[in-house]
Amino acid sequence: MNLFFALSPFLTLALGALLLMVAEAAAAGNGRGEKVRPGLALGAALTCFASCAAAAGVWFYGVERIEGLDVLQPWLIIDRFTLFFAGLLALGGGLASLLAGGYLPEHQIERGEFYALLLFSTLGALILAAAGDVLTLFLGLETMSLGVYALTAFRRASPRSAEAALKYFLLGSFAAALLLFGFALLYGATGHTDLAGLGQAVKTIASGALSGQAAGPTTLGAAAGPLVLFGFILVLAGLVFKVSAVPFHMWTPDAYEGAPTPATSFMAVAVKAGAFAVLLRVLLVCFGDKQSTSWANGWPAVIAWIAVLTMTVANLVAGRQESAKRMLAYSSIAHAGYLLVGVVATSRDGTAGTSGILFYLLGYTVATIGAFGGLILAGHRGAEAVSFEDLAGLGRRHPAAALPFALFLLSLAGVPPTAGFFGKWFILKAAMEGGFSVLTVVAFLNSVLGAYYYLKVLVYLYMREPGAGAPIATPMKSGYVNVALAVSAFFVVLIGLDPSRSLSVATRAAASLFGG
Amino acid sequence: MSTDIWLGWTYFILCALFALVGALATISSANPIRGAMGLLMMILSIAGLYLSLHAQFLAAIQLIVYAGAIVVLFLFVIMLLGPSAQAPSDSRARFPRAIGAGLFLLLGAGVVSWLVMLGQHISKETARLAAAGTWKPATVPSDFGGIDAFGKELFTKTLVPFELSSALLLVAVIGAIAVARSKHGDGAEKALPTAAALTEATPKEEASV
């Protein structure tokens, strides 16, 4: 029974997805060969929110008090870090299904599989965040990715959607192969597939390499060092692909643009958060020893360079986009860069850096869902709002549709007092206190640079009028999208006005990663 | 070295070589049927490699599932598509592709030579340790790789990942259905986009990126 309680966030999602499939199969036709789908989106969203509530329930009951979780060892780790991500991912999945409930019928591409895929993808992301072994890590990653590939290809009639899905699928499979090869080398060097055992073995090998002695858990001796290094590089490449950081970001703009907008928002939110969860766990549990976290010999310098490249390239290119959806894709790459600054900070003070990342992800999730929701709301059937021109003058004609959009963009830009501001604040603070002052300055300059293209949308919304003959955007009407925007706006403002409460939750979650 | 070690080496090299040749044939042949045959060759060689690792059950599964089912399915699809399965030769971006291939070959050569050096180092090290008596080769349990040992492992120790893999398979099935199924009652649904349509649809703004 304890086991079921601890796993309830996972089981809720799986059960809900299965029920939705049955409901879709049993849905009655309306006589014209079209199925009537009464509230599949509502069901999907409720499943996600129930999973979120289950995670909160386990959190408040106290996951440390639950006994009998040994059977899950070492496959799944249920701790506060996992529960935080379970709540966050389920929230993201729920909001994305609400967006889908408005978007898909409006654009006449609604089919029940969308919601089942979305839920299973969320489940995969949850498994990924909980993975304590390479085997479950890979299963979670693939469950999440396969669902997202199919969601990207969901708009069958559009060649652009097919192209995006094919690119994403091929590159994603390649990245997964790199990841597997890396883990195979790590297994060869250490004889472990569980992350904790891997961490112990890496520590022994690293200390042996430092003292110049042939020390290792296997008979490889000094040869284990290069194997670990090479395996680590491959694993890092695979994970960095999933968080879409430069130089592994090429798929992101195309996949984000080609996918239906609710799927895009899900990719920007859940895939990224799940990948960051596993990146943190692998870096801090497997490679958290003194040698690996030192600036001279370890991963922080590598991650710092990736972070600088990611932020700079993404921000520079985002400003030149003509499509708002593509701009948001580049903005999500830039946010991965800011988050990687937090990852660098974890090498000095693990709890501060990790809690900064978790807090940032919370604010980023609601603001990104909101921004894509705003884009969805601005268009209607046959005239989806994609480019900046489509948004021109929306603020004057339809203030109710433009106002939440503006709020979420301000949060993404990091304007106080929104959630995005405090997210950047905590990450930069952790980086500064860790002694990474140059990196902090670069991240700060980049967030100023990033404000340019968010403000550009605001300029179009409020200070431009559509050109003569240009199509005039009329917002769609959908209760689902309105609810998603309201919930997101509530969280953006709440976290912005009272950051201390969310930060204390994030800190407790981060501390559990370090056995606290 | 004794004869059985030499035999083992020869077997490994042969299987590995055939796997590589098959993989190369898969990606380089313009004729899709030849590609599928190359894939079949690679799968068979990998099954041979599994055998050399005492994994008989895995080798059998590899033959049944991959060689028996998946390659046959590929062949069916290629035959169904007929001449349209032949990809038109694409001369765009020849230069960057050549650079990419060159870089990859260079990197691959570096990695392989490094791995060879590492292997020599490891065999020297193990020989030294074995002479000192601190190391002996791992012994394989007699039932290793058989179906009963495999099943026992699968349903006891690795039960959690086994259950989780059901979610993975399910999502793959639903995803395939979602992508493949055409929409009912929608005249706008077009036929599968051809390769030519896809290349035309490549976003123009990529030049500005």
XYZ file of C-alpha atoms in Angstrom:
725
model
C 0.000 0.000 0.000
C 2.839 2.355 0.885
C 4.354 1.610 -2.462
C 1.186 2.587 -4.302
C 0.966 5.790 -2.298
C 4.552 6.725 -3.115
C 4.037 5.925 -6.788
C 0.620 7.603 -7.004
C 1.828 10.528 -9.198
C 3.014 7.963 -11.744
C 0.068 5.595 -11.482
C -2.475 8.413 -11.770
C -1.007 9.480 -15.084
C -0.814 5.953 -16.486
C -4.348 5.111 -15.392
C -5.732 8.405 -16.701
C -4.089 7.896 -20.069
C -5.540 4.386 -20.387
C -9.017 5.631 -19.414
C -8.797 8.418 -21.977
C -7.966 5.881 -24.672
C -11.010 3.832 -23.725
C -13.155 6.984 -23.700
C -11.897 7.936 -27.154
C -12.641 4.484 -28.496
C -16.152 4.574 -27.017
C -16.925 8.144 -28.086
C -20.143 8.292 -30.099
C -20.277 9.592 -33.628
C -22.516 12.504 -34.569
C -23.895 10.827 -37.664
C -21.532 12.529 -40.065
C -18.635 10.238 -39.367
C -17.125 12.673 -36.909
C -16.643 11.754 -33.318
C -17.965 13.896 -30.533
C -15.335 14.242 -27.887
C -16.929 15.514 -24.743
C -14.144 16.826 -22.602
C -11.207 14.577 -23.400
C -9.049 17.647 -22.821
C -10.726 18.174 -19.483
C -10.037 14.553 -18.565
C -6.384 14.866 -19.548
C -5.980 18.085 -17.603
C -7.724 16.658 -14.537
C -5.480 13.567 -14.682
C -2.408 15.765 -14.714
C -3.668 17.954 -11.905
C -4.580 14.820 -9.904
C -1.029 13.575 -10.419
C 0.234 16.971 -9.297
C -1.989 16.761 -6.227
C -0.755 13.228 -5.528
C 2.825 14.477 -5.620
C 1.875 17.258 -3.226
C 0.139 14.720 -0.986
C 3.225 12.519 -0.768
C 5.327 15.630 -0.202
C 3.249 16.855 2.731
C 2.800 13.377 4.208
C 6.588 13.165 4.202
C 8.236 10.844 1.755
C 10.853 9.962 4.395
C 8.119 8.359 6.503
C 7.038 5.951 3.786
C 8.553 2.530 4.310
C 8.961 -0.307 1.892
C 10.391 1.700 -0.970
C 13.415 -0.607 -1.059
C 11.874 -2.707 -3.813
C 12.192 0.260 -6.133
C 15.916 0.476 -5.482
C 17.889 1.289 -7.479
C 15.477 1.787 -10.349
C 13.351 4.671 -9.134
C 14.268 7.176 -6.474
C 11.285 8.731 -4.747
C 12.582 11.727 -2.838
C 11.569 15.362 -2.557
C 13.566 16.219 -5.681
C 11.538 13.674 -7.652
C 8.284 14.862 -6.116
C 9.032 18.487 -6.969
C 9.622 17.529 -10.569
C 6.564 15.266 -10.587
C 4.416 18.201 -9.519
C 6.077 20.575 -11.956
C 5.880 18.222 -14.946
C 2.277 17.274 -14.209
C 1.382 20.963 -13.932
C 3.037 21.616 -17.284
C 1.289 18.641 -18.868
C -2.093 19.698 -17.459
C -1.774 23.264 -18.709
C -0.625 22.017 -22.123
C -3.663 19.724 -22.371
C -5.916 22.678 -21.529
C -4.304 24.623 -24.374
C -4.798 21.613 -26.633
C -8.479 21.488 -25.653
C -8.916 24.932 -27.150
C -6.460 24.746 -30.025
C -7.145 21.343 -31.578
C -10.927 21.692 -32.132
C -10.431 25.258 -33.360
C -8.033 24.076 -36.037
C -9.970 20.865 -36.687
C -7.171 18.480 -35.866
C -8.554 17.082 -32.634
C -8.099 13.370 -32.183
C -8.088 11.498 -28.907
C -4.565 10.154 -29.344
C -3.166 13.611 -28.708
C -4.192 13.566 -25.063
C -3.080 9.964 -24.483
C 0.306 10.753 -26.020
C 0.606 13.891 -23.946
C -0.122 12.002 -20.727
C 2.270 9.167 -21.537
C 4.937 11.690 -22.449
C 4.432 13.355 -19.088
C 4.708 9.946 -17.440
C 7.985 9.393 -19.295
C 9.283 12.731 -18.043
C 8.316 11.736 -14.483
C 10.180 8.432 -14.815
C 13.148 10.354 -16.176
C 13.136 12.677 -13.179
C 12.907 9.727 -10.774
C 15.428 7.484 -12.519
C 18.115 6.070 -10.276
C 19.520 3.659 -12.823
C 20.684 4.006 -16.383
C 18.075 1.494 -17.521
C 15.069 3.394 -16.127
C 16.656 6.666 -17.220
C 16.726 5.497 -20.804
C 13.216 4.026 -20.640
C 11.860 7.295 -19.268
C 13.732 9.346 -21.841
C 12.411 7.273 -24.723
C 8.836 7.182 -23.414
C 8.907 10.958 -23.203
C 10.634 11.457 -26.557
C 8.556 9.009 -28.606
C 5.378 10.684 -27.407
C 6.734 14.095 -28.299
C 7.887 12.983 -31.763
C 4.348 11.801 -32.492
C 2.862 15.031 -31.091
C 5.152 17.014 -33.402
C 3.907 15.060 -36.412
C 0.299 15.376 -35.310
C -0.793 17.828 -37.988
C -0.665 15.201 -40.698
C -1.621 17.358 -43.653
C 1.123 19.899 -43.103
C 4.479 19.105 -44.761
C 6.189 21.458 -42.346
C 4.923 19.444 -39.397
C 6.128 16.217 -41.021
C 9.511 17.752 -41.734
C 9.846 19.014 -38.173
C 8.929 15.627 -36.751
C 11.331 13.774 -39.019
C 14.212 16.102 -38.127
C 13.415 15.854 -34.456
C 13.067 12.075 -34.606
C 16.331 11.466 -36.456
C 18.400 13.871 -34.395
C 16.744 12.682 -31.189
C 17.516 9.059 -32.001
C 21.097 10.016 -32.741
C 21.366 11.801 -29.396
C 19.848 8.791 -27.631
C 22.441 6.563 -29.304
C 25.231 8.852 -28.082
C 23.793 8.706 -24.586
C 23.602 4.908 -24.649
C 27.152 4.594 -25.970
C 28.334 6.876 -23.199
C 26.582 4.824 -20.540
C 27.982 1.628 -22.062
C 31.508 3.013 -21.717
C 30.785 4.106 -18.145
C 29.498 0.618 -17.374
C 32.623 -0.859 -18.932
C 34.828 1.351 -16.776
C 32.989 0.934 -13.485
C 30.779 -2.158 -13.674
C 27.768 -0.160 -12.442
C 24.537 0.932 -14.066
C 22.940 2.449 -10.977
C 23.745 6.136 -10.603
C 24.791 5.897 -6.950
C 27.188 3.009 -7.556
C 28.475 4.772 -10.649
C 29.141 7.853 -8.532
C 31.115 5.839 -5.958
C 33.188 4.149 -8.655
C 33.878 7.435 -10.454
C 35.012 8.921 -7.158
C 37.489 6.072 -6.624
C 38.792 6.341 -10.162
C 39.105 10.127 -9.941
C 41.005 10.004 -6.660
C 43.319 7.379 -8.142
C 43.946 9.538 -11.184
C 44.698 12.501 -8.936
C 47.339 10.654 -6.928
C 48.767 9.047 -10.044
C 48.042 5.538 -8.840
C 46.286 2.830 -10.725
C 43.209 2.635 -8.545
C 39.858 1.479 -9.753
C 36.954 -0.703 -8.808
C 37.670 -2.973 -11.746
C 40.892 -4.385 -13.062
C 41.055 -1.657 -15.651
C 43.353 0.280 -13.372
C 44.470 3.616 -14.744
C 42.790 2.852 -18.064
C 39.398 3.446 -16.424
C 40.029 7.195 -16.274
C 39.944 7.882 -20.042
C 36.990 5.528 -20.465
C 35.018 7.442 -17.842
C 35.963 10.730 -19.448
C 34.905 9.608 -22.902
C 31.678 8.091 -21.593
C 30.941 11.295 -19.717
C 31.401 13.426 -22.837
C 28.942 11.257 -24.764
C 26.379 11.243 -21.944
C 26.673 15.007 -21.635
C 26.168 15.446 -25.384
C 23.010 13.321 -25.262
C 21.546 15.224 -22.316
C 22.502 18.657 -23.640
C 20.660 17.768 -26.842
C 17.489 17.199 -24.829
C 17.742 20.551 -23.051
C 18.427 22.049 -26.522
C 21.580 23.972 -25.677
C 23.985 25.266 -28.327
C 25.649 23.504 -30.231
C 22.924 20.841 -30.069
C 20.023 23.232 -30.630
C 19.553 22.996 -34.404
C 16.402 20.892 -34.184
C 14.636 23.205 -31.746
C 13.347 26.064 -33.925
C 12.122 23.739 -36.673
C 10.492 21.240 -34.318
C 8.895 23.985 -32.226
C 7.586 25.788 -35.281
C 6.245 22.723 -37.052
C 4.494 21.180 -34.061
C 0.952 22.176 -33.109
C 1.316 25.027 -30.605
C 0.110 23.074 -27.509
C 2.680 20.375 -28.312
C 5.304 23.092 -28.692
C 4.476 24.466 -25.274
C 4.688 20.953 -23.822
C 8.095 20.429 -25.428
C 9.375 23.761 -24.165
C 8.178 22.992 -20.653
C 8.097 19.296 -19.792
C 10.857 17.948 -22.035
C 13.186 20.678 -20.866
C 12.329 20.258 -17.177
C 12.665 16.465 -17.347
C 16.016 16.760 -19.107
C 17.264 19.229 -16.499
C 16.153 16.895 -13.701
C 18.192 14.037 -15.124
C 21.108 16.309 -15.997
C 21.269 17.493 -12.388
C 21.042 13.963 -11.048
C 23.721 12.590 -13.351
C 26.087 15.494 -12.769
C 25.639 15.717 -9.015
C 25.227 12.038 -8.131
C 27.575 10.378 -10.641
C 30.058 13.175 -11.134
C 29.728 15.072 -7.879
C 33.182 14.249 -6.522
C 35.833 16.899 -5.866
C 37.812 16.090 -8.982
C 34.853 16.212 -11.376
C 33.441 19.451 -9.966
C 36.723 21.356 -9.960
C 36.971 24.140 -12.500
C 40.303 22.903 -13.859
C 39.588 19.192 -14.328
C 35.832 18.770 -14.213
C 32.602 19.606 -15.962
C 31.871 23.164 -14.692
C 34.114 24.811 -17.293
C 32.534 22.788 -20.099
C 29.001 23.584 -18.953
C 29.928 27.244 -18.513
C 31.103 27.482 -22.123
C 27.950 25.751 -23.328
C 25.864 28.144 -21.219
C 27.604 31.242 -22.605
C 27.284 30.004 -26.184
C 23.643 29.020 -25.673
C 22.561 32.336 -24.198
C 24.448 34.489 -26.678
C 23.617 32.636 -29.874
C 19.955 32.135 -28.961
C 19.424 35.752 -27.939
C 21.143 37.127 -31.023
C 19.201 34.900 -33.401
C 15.879 35.312 -31.586
C 15.939 39.060 -32.195
C 16.083 38.506 -35.954
C 13.083 36.189 -36.251
C 9.933 37.228 -38.057
C 7.801 34.486 -36.605
C 6.763 34.922 -32.991
C 6.565 31.150 -32.551
C 10.133 30.755 -33.780
C 11.187 33.609 -31.542
C 9.690 31.775 -28.563
C 11.627 28.663 -29.625
C 14.891 30.597 -29.539
C 13.824 32.140 -26.266
C 13.438 28.646 -24.803
C 17.009 27.878 -25.946
C 18.180 31.049 -24.213
C 16.401 29.988 -21.022
C 18.241 26.669 -21.178
C 21.411 28.788 -21.160
C 20.385 30.648 -17.988
C 19.521 27.329 -16.353
C 22.949 25.949 -17.296
C 24.501 28.912 -15.443
C 22.664 27.526 -12.411
C 24.088 24.077 -13.150
C 27.594 25.560 -13.082
C 26.766 27.162 -9.736
C 25.831 23.760 -8.265
C 29.496 22.751 -8.466
C 30.294 25.079 -5.550
C 27.123 25.125 -3.487
C 24.894 22.285 -4.613
C 21.762 23.197 -2.674
C 21.774 26.896 -3.575
C 22.396 26.237 -7.257
C 19.856 23.442 -7.513
C 17.151 25.338 -5.659
C 17.740 28.276 -7.993
C 17.254 25.990 -10.985
C 14.097 24.437 -9.543
C 12.622 27.843 -8.765
C 13.525 29.095 -12.237
C 11.917 26.054 -13.858
C 8.701 26.691 -11.918
C 8.452 30.269 -13.134
C 9.591 29.316 -16.629
C 6.957 26.573 -16.897
C 3.961 28.776 -16.167
C 5.271 31.759 -18.150
C 6.106 29.677 -21.232
C 2.769 27.887 -21.239
C 1.146 31.290 -20.885
C 3.132 32.834 -23.731
C 2.265 30.006 -26.118
C -1.317 30.209 -24.848
C -1.374 33.892 -25.694
C -0.172 33.080 -29.192
C -2.889 30.426 -29.523
C -5.557 32.827 -28.309
C -4.539 35.483 -30.824
C -5.448 33.305 -33.819
C -8.554 31.533 -34.992
C -9.593 28.862 -37.445
C -7.702 29.141 -40.704
C -5.685 32.107 -39.498
C -3.259 31.032 -36.861
C -1.230 33.882 -35.426
C 2.419 33.062 -36.032
C 4.336 36.134 -37.137
C 4.786 39.472 -35.415
C 2.660 41.114 -38.107
C -0.262 38.892 -37.117
C -0.131 40.362 -33.624
C -0.075 44.002 -34.717
C -2.593 46.128 -32.909
C -4.093 43.261 -30.946
C -3.692 45.173 -27.681
C -5.976 47.968 -28.874
C -8.600 45.796 -30.508
C -8.716 42.974 -27.969
C -7.115 44.079 -24.690
C -8.371 41.006 -22.835
C -6.433 38.692 -25.148
C -3.274 40.796 -25.248
C -2.924 41.615 -21.552
C -2.057 38.085 -20.265
C 0.246 37.604 -23.251
C 2.100 40.759 -22.262
C 2.337 39.596 -18.643
C 3.929 36.259 -19.606
C 6.394 37.930 -21.964
C 7.419 40.314 -19.181
C 7.953 37.330 -16.907
C 10.077 35.577 -19.533
C 12.082 38.772 -19.946
C 12.605 38.855 -16.184
C 10.855 42.098 -15.308
C 10.009 42.488 -11.601
C 7.761 41.624 -9.856
C 7.092 38.498 -11.931
C 8.238 34.919 -11.374
C 10.843 35.218 -14.121
C 12.640 38.049 -12.341
C 13.163 36.068 -9.148
C 14.172 32.970 -11.098
C 16.985 34.893 -12.768
C 17.802 36.592 -9.476
C 18.301 33.330 -7.551
C 20.356 31.714 -10.305
C 22.601 34.752 -10.730
C 22.928 35.025 -6.954
C 24.019 31.392 -6.686
C 26.500 31.859 -9.536
C 27.878 35.058 -7.974
C 28.289 33.488 -4.553
C 29.965 30.493 -6.164
C 32.610 32.846 -7.493
C 31.632 32.682 -11.156
C 31.549 36.452 -11.589
C 32.361 36.585 -15.307
C 29.645 34.050 -16.045
C 27.181 36.052 -13.941
C 27.956 39.238 -15.853
C 27.537 37.446 -19.198
C 24.197 35.989 -18.075
C 23.044 39.407 -16.888
C 24.021 41.105 -20.153
C 22.233 38.359 -22.040
C 19.020 38.825 -20.115
C 19.145 42.507 -21.033
C 19.710 41.505 -24.656
C 16.810 39.053 -24.399
C 14.448 41.772 -23.201
C 14.719 43.318 -26.678
C 12.727 40.688 -28.513
C 10.126 40.256 -25.801
C 9.548 44.001 -25.874
C 9.343 43.820 -29.664
C 6.211 41.690 -29.269
C 4.784 44.262 -26.866
C 5.521 47.012 -29.391
C 3.614 45.075 -32.036
C 0.779 44.336 -29.635
C 0.236 47.897 -28.470
C 1.964 50.354 -30.798
C 1.526 48.993 -34.305
C -1.452 48.745 -36.555
C -1.769 45.998 -39.160
C -0.652 47.163 -42.594
C -3.131 47.805 -45.382
C -4.487 44.532 -46.740
C -2.802 42.453 -44.048
C -5.017 39.854 -42.351
C -6.400 41.158 -39.084
C -6.130 38.711 -36.227
C -9.318 37.944 -34.368
C -8.847 36.009 -31.153
C -10.500 32.633 -30.803
C -12.902 31.929 -27.972
C -12.143 28.979 -25.763
C -12.840 28.330 -22.120
C -9.980 25.840 -21.942
C -7.364 28.330 -23.101
C -8.784 31.000 -20.817
C -8.524 28.687 -17.807
C -4.936 27.744 -18.726
C -4.019 31.414 -19.050
C -5.730 32.272 -15.774
C -3.935 29.501 -13.876
C -0.582 30.452 -15.420
C -1.115 34.140 -14.704
C -2.081 33.320 -11.123
C 1.168 31.417 -10.593
C 3.328 34.012 -12.359
C 1.978 36.770 -10.144
C 1.849 34.652 -6.975
C 5.449 33.452 -7.298
C 6.518 36.982 -8.193
C 4.824 38.542 -5.176
C 5.750 35.843 -2.669
C 8.921 34.125 -3.886
C 10.054 33.005 -0.444
C 7.477 30.237 -0.120
C 8.287 28.668 -3.486
C 11.977 29.057 -2.783
C 11.708 27.182 0.499
C 9.934 24.327 -1.307
C 12.635 24.345 -3.998
C 15.359 24.382 -1.345
C 13.901 21.359 0.444
C 13.665 19.530 -2.862
C 17.250 20.457 -3.728
C 18.525 19.426 -0.301
C 17.124 15.913 -0.734
C 19.443 15.438 -3.691
C 22.354 15.807 -1.296
C 20.886 13.542 1.358
C 19.452 16.426 3.415
C 48.129 -17.620 -27.018
C 46.164 -20.809 -26.999
C 44.055 -21.963 -29.916
C 40.651 -21.228 -28.407
C 41.598 -17.628 -27.729
C 42.707 -17.295 -31.363
C 39.484 -18.876 -32.506
C 37.504 -16.483 -30.342
C 39.392 -13.529 -31.758
C 38.861 -14.616 -35.332
C 35.160 -15.151 -34.685
C 34.827 -11.718 -33.099
C 36.731 -9.937 -35.866
C 34.695 -11.695 -38.544
C 31.361 -10.838 -36.917
C 32.408 -7.245 -36.254
C 33.665 -6.825 -39.809
C 30.452 -8.192 -41.298
C 28.416 -5.921 -39.008
C 30.380 -2.885 -40.168
C 30.098 -3.797 -43.832
C 26.363 -4.372 -43.408
C 25.916 -1.030 -41.665
C 27.850 0.760 -44.391
C 25.772 -0.943 -47.068
C 22.595 0.117 -45.252
C 23.397 3.788 -45.301
C 25.241 4.040 -48.608
C 23.234 2.019 -51.126
C 20.788 3.990 -53.261
C 18.629 0.908 -53.802
C 16.421 0.445 -50.726
C 16.304 -3.336 -51.139
C 20.080 -3.491 -50.916
C 19.874 -1.242 -47.887
C 17.497 -3.648 -46.185
C 19.781 -6.558 -47.060
C 22.717 -4.691 -45.540
C 20.641 -4.202 -42.400
C 19.890 -7.921 -42.335
C 23.594 -8.698 -42.597
C 24.361 -6.361 -39.721
C 21.635 -7.897 -37.559
C 22.899 -11.418 -38.200
C 26.465 -10.440 -37.348
C 25.344 -8.778 -34.125
C 23.475 -11.948 -33.203
C 26.793 -13.720 -33.721
C 28.475 -11.264 -31.359
C 25.804 -11.979 -28.735
C 26.596 -15.673 -29.044
C 30.236 -15.026 -28.295
C 29.113 -13.303 -25.078
C 27.216 -16.439 -23.924
C 23.887 -14.691 -24.569
C 22.168 -17.442 -26.554
C 18.655 -16.314 -25.755
C 19.379 -12.741 -26.800
C 20.907 -13.993 -30.056
C 17.802 -16.066 -30.784
C 15.509 -13.132 -30.027
C 17.639 -10.907 -32.231
C 17.167 -13.358 -35.090
C 13.441 -13.834 -34.581
C 12.453 -10.227 -33.946
C 14.884 -8.206 -36.021
C 15.898 -10.494 -38.851
C 12.610 -12.361 -38.950
C 10.028 -9.663 -38.378
C 11.425 -6.186 -38.787
C 13.523 -6.634 -41.912
C 10.662 -8.501 -43.557
C 8.370 -5.604 -42.686
C 10.849 -3.175 -44.225
C 10.922 -5.269 -47.378
C 7.119 -5.310 -47.546
C 6.981 -1.528 -47.304
C 9.699 -1.071 -49.919
C 7.889 -3.428 -52.307
C 4.570 -1.662 -51.676
C 6.091 1.725 -52.442
C 7.625 0.376 -55.631
C 9.761 2.774 -57.635
C 8.842 5.726 -55.398
C 10.946 4.140 -52.658
C 14.006 5.152 -54.642
C 15.138 8.486 -53.235
C 15.949 11.126 -55.835
C 19.612 12.015 -55.727
C 20.032 15.227 -53.794
C 22.967 17.367 -54.785
C 22.200 20.273 -52.464
C 24.573 21.015 -49.633
C 27.146 18.619 -51.007
C 30.008 20.634 -49.590
C 28.836 20.817 -45.955
C 27.904 17.147 -46.119
C 31.404 16.256 -47.298
C 32.902 18.345 -44.508
C 30.650 16.634 -41.984
C 31.582 13.185 -43.247
C 35.290 14.082 -43.215
C 35.149 15.418 -39.669
C 33.254 12.372 -38.517
C 35.759 10.025 -40.167
C 38.629 11.913 -38.542
C 36.964 11.741 -35.142
C 36.116 8.078 -35.660
C 39.693 7.231 -36.639
C 40.969 9.034 -33.562
C 38.548 7.209 -31.288
C 39.302 3.820 -32.810
C 43.076 4.238 -32.528
C 42.642 5.411 -28.958
C 40.437 2.423 -28.159
C 43.024 0.065 -29.668
C 45.703 1.589 -27.461
C 43.397 1.307 -24.478
C 42.731 -2.347 -25.288
C 46.446 -3.102 -25.452
C 46.941 -1.334 -22.160
C 44.115 -3.304 -20.555
C 45.366 -6.679 -21.799
C 48.887 -5.862 -20.562
C 47.503 -4.773 -17.206
C 45.355 -7.878 -16.779
C 48.278 -10.110 -17.805
C 50.462 -8.427 -15.183
C 47.777 -8.750 -12.501
C 47.032 -12.344 -13.470
C 50.744 -13.177 -13.208
C 50.782 -11.587 -9.760
C 47.747 -13.678 -8.856
C 45.530 -10.732 -7.920
C 43.183 -11.168 -10.866
C 41.448 -14.035 -12.535
C 38.916 -13.953 -15.342
C 35.295 -13.671 -14.274
C 33.490 -16.989 -14.340
C 30.157 -17.223 -16.052
C 27.420 -19.168 -14.256
C 26.481 -22.295 -16.173
C 22.898 -21.190 -16.801
C 23.920 -17.669 -17.926
C 22.218 -16.430 -21.063
C 19.647 -19.215 -21.106
C 15.944 -18.534 -21.186
C 15.317 -19.576 -17.553
C 18.107 -17.391 -16.123
C 16.966 -14.553 -18.354
C 13.337 -14.852 -17.277
C 14.232 -15.082 -13.622
C 16.314 -11.928 -13.849
C 13.616 -10.133 -15.814
C 10.766 -10.881 -13.423
C 12.580 -10.515 -10.108
C 15.498 -8.148 -10.104
C 14.532 -5.952 -13.020
C 10.778 -6.019 -12.505
C 10.451 -2.234 -12.253
C 12.123 -1.430 -15.583
C 10.249 -4.321 -17.141
C 6.930 -2.782 -16.119
C 8.063 0.662 -17.198
C 8.951 -0.639 -20.634
C 5.259 -1.413 -21.153
C 4.593 2.339 -21.085
C 7.321 2.822 -23.690
C 5.856 0.191 -26.012
C 2.353 1.561 -25.576
C 3.384 5.104 -26.372
C 5.234 3.860 -29.464
C 2.095 2.073 -30.667
C -0.192 5.045 -30.048
C 2.312 7.374 -31.636
C 2.526 5.217 -34.739
C -1.267 5.099 -34.988
C -1.591 8.839 -34.466
C 0.914 9.568 -37.222
C -0.310 6.932 -39.658
C -4.088 7.135 -39.276
C -5.807 9.517 -41.615
C -8.561 11.721 -40.360
C -12.146 10.744 -41.092
C -14.502 13.101 -42.835
C -11.959 15.730 -43.652
C -11.501 16.441 -47.323
C -8.507 18.612 -46.631
C -6.484 15.564 -45.708
C -3.911 15.130 -48.430
C -1.958 12.065 -49.394
C 1.359 11.454 -47.694
C 3.704 14.282 -48.628
C 6.294 13.090 -51.092
C 9.975 13.737 -50.696
C 9.805 16.448 -53.345
C 7.022 18.271 -51.497
C 9.039 18.088 -48.312
C 12.120 19.617 -49.875
C 10.038 22.420 -51.341
C 8.497 23.080 -47.975
C 11.834 23.668 -46.292
C 11.351 26.983 -44.503
C 12.805 29.863 -46.450
C 13.778 31.815 -43.360
C 16.453 29.300 -42.543
C 18.767 31.431 -44.628
C 18.355 34.206 -42.094
C 19.214 32.003 -39.149
